[in-house]
Amino acid sequence: MTHVTPDESTLVLGIETSCDETAAALVMGGNDVVSSVVSSQIEIHADFGGVVPEIASRAHLETLNPVIARAIVEAGVDESRIDAVACTHGPGLIGALLVGVSAAKALALAWDVPYVGVNHLEAHLYSAFIEDPSLEFPLVVLLVSGGHTMLVEMQDHGRYRLVGQTIDDAAGEAFDKLARVMGLGFPGGPAIDKASDSGDPAAVDFPRAVPEKPYHFSFSGLKTSVVTFIEKASASGDLPSLADVAASIQEAIVDVLVKKTFRAVDDTGAKVVGGGGGVLANRRLRHRMAEEADKRGVTLALPDPILCTDNAAMIGVAGGYWLTKGRLTDWAENVDPSMVL
Ligand code: KG4
Ligand code: ZN
């Protein structure tokens, strides 16, 4: 395997196929995203109300090569310029991960460049650095996606402390389940976000679960209270508008995410708050986090909403960091569907 000494012209091809987005990106010099292509499978899975693993793998297989080709064309570079290939090797759906990792290893071997396996969760943390690579440690980062809900203290590059996490459903999973209850379709997060536009977040006071540990989250009870509320309100003819219910559900989820994140900020004395994962595309969550950051005079480093949901730019950025440290991945290393941070 060829070794490279990374500098500002180092070009990394990032690949992401851990769930239902097939993505490729070219990242130069650590964090300059030269191209980023994301092909979503949402429409394929929508009829099933969630991601079907086998269908996801097949779709990645069909789409990945054209997606990589497009990322290279959009970057306007020749493939011979690529210095390394980085790819998500966990956590995620095993079949989906295998498609990306096999392609990444094959390309790296063919081009005689290093291969860097990237932890998908770490990549979400790194998405905060895309706009500002000079963020000051420690950072408190809220990582909220369809599969994870975590508060992480990022003490340095590659050094993390798990502050808290969900004890049941992930925040994105809660959005998806509740949207299904309301007949809003899949994925539920964007649907609830949109439906809340004209709603009153204080219309229904849904419960905020308070797990024993101060930084842990719990969202599974919310579904039961929403279902019970809708049944009772429908029976008595007092059902508020769809917008009001959606806005109130959104507020119940956002409220705990914001409160616990900023409790961690206050307790750790962090001066920077970051975020990553699909749920951070939520407009109400971003607005509330901005308000709290403003009150405390701390820096809020949220990636553009497009970089919150799964993408390969964050894989290229995280992979580029490990390349700098000389931590390459062995060809024999396999995917790990339940990889932890
Ligand atoms: O990070 P991501 O793209 O994939 C995973 O790694 O899981 O996150 C997907 C999750 C889904 O649950 C989706 O409903 C949620 O992010 N999501 C949102 C929004 N956009 C995506 N949740 C709330 N508001 C949004 N605008
Ligand atoms: Zn993700």
PDB file of C-alpha atoms and ligand atoms in Angstrom, residues 16 18-19 21 120-121 124 143-148 276-278 308-311 314, ligand 2:
ATOM      1  CA  GLU A  16     -20.940   6.166   2.213  1.00  0.00           C
ATOM      2  CA  SER A  18     -24.224   2.357   5.519  1.00  0.00           C
ATOM      3  CA  CYS A  19     -27.999   2.775   5.287  1.00  0.00           C
ATOM      4  CA  GLU A  21     -28.062   6.847   0.958  1.00  0.00           C
ATOM      5  CA  HIS A 120     -19.982   6.559  10.536  1.00  0.00           C
ATOM      6  CA  LEU A 121     -20.685   8.118  13.962  1.00  0.00           C
ATOM      7  CA  HIS A 124     -21.116  12.763  11.813  1.00  0.00           C
ATOM      8  CA  LEU A 143     -25.455  13.323  17.439  1.00  0.00           C
ATOM      9  CA  VAL A 144     -29.023  12.566  16.441  1.00  0.00           C
ATOM     10  CA  SER A 145     -29.928  10.274  13.587  1.00  0.00           C
ATOM     11  CA  GLY A 146     -32.326   7.475  12.696  1.00  0.00           C
ATOM     12  CA  GLY A 147     -30.230   4.962  14.625  1.00  0.00           C
ATOM     13  CA  HIS A 148     -28.427   6.977  17.302  1.00  0.00           C
ATOM     14  CA  GLY A 276     -24.569  15.970  13.363  1.00  0.00           C
ATOM     15  CA  GLY A 277     -27.038  13.413  12.077  1.00  0.00           C
ATOM     16  CA  GLY A 278     -30.248  13.697  10.092  1.00  0.00           C
ATOM     17  CA  CYS A 308     -26.487  16.606   8.553  1.00  0.00           C
ATOM     18  CA  THR A 309     -28.177  13.716   6.779  1.00  0.00           C
ATOM     19  CA  ASP A 310     -25.957  10.901   5.512  1.00  0.00           C
ATOM     20  CA  ASN A 311     -23.376  12.039   2.977  1.00  0.00           C
ATOM     21  CA  MET A 314     -18.120  13.846   6.169  1.00  0.00           C
TER      22      MET A 314
HETATM   23 ZN    ZN B   2     -25.990   8.861   9.763  1.00  0.00          ZN
END
